[in-house]
Amino acid sequence: MGYARLVGGGLGETDLEVAVEKAILRGVKKLDTYDPDKAAFTSWLRPLVRHAIGDLRRSKGADNPELPADVAETGEPDPELPAPTEAALRRALQRLSETDQLILALRVTEQLSYDQIAERIGGVTPGACRVRHLRALRRLAGEAAAEPELHHYMKDIPT
Amino acid sequence: MTDMTPEETQAAALIAALREEIVEEHDLDVTDPEVPGLQALLRQVLPTPSVGFTVDELLVDDDVVDEELHERLVGVIRPELLARGRRPRYLEQIVVAQRTARALTVEQIAERLDEPVQLVSDIEASVTSFFVLKEEKVAAWIEQLELDIDSAVVALEASLRRPAVAYKGTERRGGSRSAREFSQRVRDLLKAAPSAGNDS
């Protein structure tokens, strides 16, 4: 619920509970696809919460409150990657430092705003978090250059 | 002060390292790059277990579920968990069940796959492994029966990893190919097929 509150800004507690309920049910249905070698269980479960919240926002239509400007709208699950592309991205990410991976996970994977990241890390400003994130993105672009499977996706990254 | 687990200690160190690096950054008003391709790509790959655990540490400190919600969640997932226990888990079981439900014969499946009837029959009976077929044929089989892709591929991997006694020792056409590689190839073929999108 804490995570749902974090990413479901503007939704009421009842809506968030419904989203968590849907996410957990979907998680149980898809449990066979969870691979403990690839990620922690909660990391696997969180996208389901985001997608459930995205569905709820869409279903509420005009009643949907404005999202903070720098928070990406949660929507349909992204199409699954072909295995070679996923493997290439994993290789590129693993060549980054863990701090790079962490800021990318918070900003891109978890879709937190810079305000939220700064608040969670503590003792830092949102602006500095933004700069640190951009630096991690650039380093990822550098590593991705060595992976032909990723060139198509990386063309829009600033270098 | 409570003792921290090794994972918690590692996560705390990683958070501290990131904090230190961020503190050293200038607080600039830079514009976030518009990178939809990259964002979609990154969202598909979950963090490594250690980074994921650190994200947990940062995000779920106030993750409290009250008793009422807890009861409701348990009530919602219990029927699904019970149903899981009764569900076939190997692809052999699933293809037989689905073929029967669609009133198809082994001969019809064999004809559509362009494989011998005996071979299809042996695979269904767990006498022969799916490994003897090429990935394209296994994908076509799953597609013919319009199975849910994710569930079918998981069931395929389970079949390949835990072969029935009947065909233990059967020589694999694929040599050293692992169950996971084989299954992933089948999954990629299915996802790339024009009829993909039958996931439930």
XYZ file of C-alpha atoms in Angstrom, chain A residues 1-3 6 17 21 24-26 28-32 35 38-39 42-44 46 78-84 89-90 98-99 101-102 107-108 111-112 114 120-122 124-125 127-128 130-132 134-135 137 140 153-154 156-158, chain B residues 14 17-19 21-23 25-28 30 32-52 54-56 58-59 61-64 69 72-73 76-77 80-81 84 150 154 180 184 187-188 191 200:
116
model
C 0.000 0.000 0.000
C 2.896 2.328 0.719
C 4.145 1.895 -2.814
C 3.675 6.713 -3.697
C -6.731 -0.627 -2.211
C -6.087 -6.054 -4.874
C -1.943 -9.064 -6.297
C -4.550 -11.188 -8.051
C -2.795 -10.677 -11.373
C -0.867 -14.817 -8.427
C -2.188 -15.639 -11.913
C 1.183 -14.886 -13.499
C 3.246 -16.387 -10.693
C 4.755 -19.003 -12.979
C 12.098 -15.899 -12.119
C 16.412 -12.278 -12.428
C 14.822 -10.056 -9.801
C 8.771 -7.201 -4.926
C 10.527 -5.767 -7.996
C 8.474 -8.148 -10.090
C 5.612 -3.440 -8.408
C 5.108 -2.343 -22.358
C 5.374 -5.068 -24.992
C 7.716 -7.830 -23.966
C 11.246 -7.678 -25.264
C 12.765 -10.357 -27.454
C 15.194 -12.395 -25.365
C 18.356 -11.168 -27.192
C 20.196 -4.528 -21.989
C 21.048 -6.579 -18.915
C 25.198 0.017 -8.825
C 24.479 3.666 -8.040
C 21.494 1.267 -11.767
C 19.731 2.483 -8.637
C 13.392 7.200 -12.045
C 12.652 5.023 -15.072
C 8.689 6.234 -12.388
C 9.232 8.352 -9.292
C 12.657 13.864 -8.723
C 13.540 9.086 -0.235
C 17.312 9.447 -0.544
C 17.366 12.303 1.961
C 19.713 15.927 -1.596
C 17.828 18.255 -3.928
C 17.665 19.214 -9.220
C 20.813 17.313 -8.265
C 17.893 15.091 -12.102
C 21.513 15.772 -13.054
C 22.664 12.472 -11.529
C 20.981 12.275 -16.731
C 24.578 11.242 -16.074
C 21.469 7.740 -18.807
C 24.021 3.700 -20.295
C 16.364 2.026 -28.847
C 19.296 4.233 -27.928
C 17.232 9.198 -28.707
C 19.581 9.301 -25.717
C 21.642 12.481 -25.284
C 24.345 1.684 -1.723
C 26.911 6.015 -1.961
C 24.201 7.369 -4.249
C 23.446 10.170 -1.785
C 27.269 11.179 -5.523
C 24.117 13.271 -5.794
C 25.384 15.751 -3.226
C 26.238 17.159 -8.414
C 25.362 20.743 -9.240
C 21.724 21.559 -8.752
C 21.042 22.458 -12.369
C 18.395 20.687 -16.873
C 14.771 15.722 -18.728
C 15.570 14.061 -22.049
C 12.637 12.729 -24.014
C 13.634 9.111 -24.380
C 10.452 7.072 -24.821
C 12.254 4.195 -26.534
C 14.758 3.868 -23.759
C 12.189 4.251 -21.009
C 10.012 1.535 -22.469
C 13.079 -0.669 -22.791
C 14.303 -0.096 -19.250
C 10.878 -0.720 -17.772
C 11.026 -4.223 -19.235
C 14.138 -5.186 -17.312
C 13.769 -5.473 -13.582
C 16.673 -4.382 -11.375
C 19.161 -6.977 -10.174
C 18.206 -8.552 -6.839
C 20.599 -6.318 -4.867
C 19.449 -3.080 -6.555
C 15.843 -4.267 -6.303
C 17.656 -1.369 -2.191
C 14.666 0.054 -4.061
C 12.476 -1.873 -1.611
C 13.713 3.118 -0.126
C 10.082 2.615 -1.040
C 9.217 1.707 4.783
C 5.606 2.673 5.404
C 4.050 -0.324 3.743
C 1.395 -1.241 6.261
C -7.497 -5.114 3.642
C -9.836 -9.028 1.641
C -6.586 -9.749 -0.189
C -9.243 -12.654 -3.346
C -6.179 -14.804 -3.901
C -6.801 -18.572 -7.470
C -4.219 -20.408 -5.370
C -3.423 -23.295 -9.427
C 3.110 -17.010 -21.193
C 6.279 -21.740 -18.661
C 15.390 -22.018 -20.960
C 12.684 -18.424 -24.857
C 8.287 -17.501 -26.769
C 10.002 -15.052 -29.126
C 5.312 -13.063 -29.610
C -5.053 -13.445 -20.677
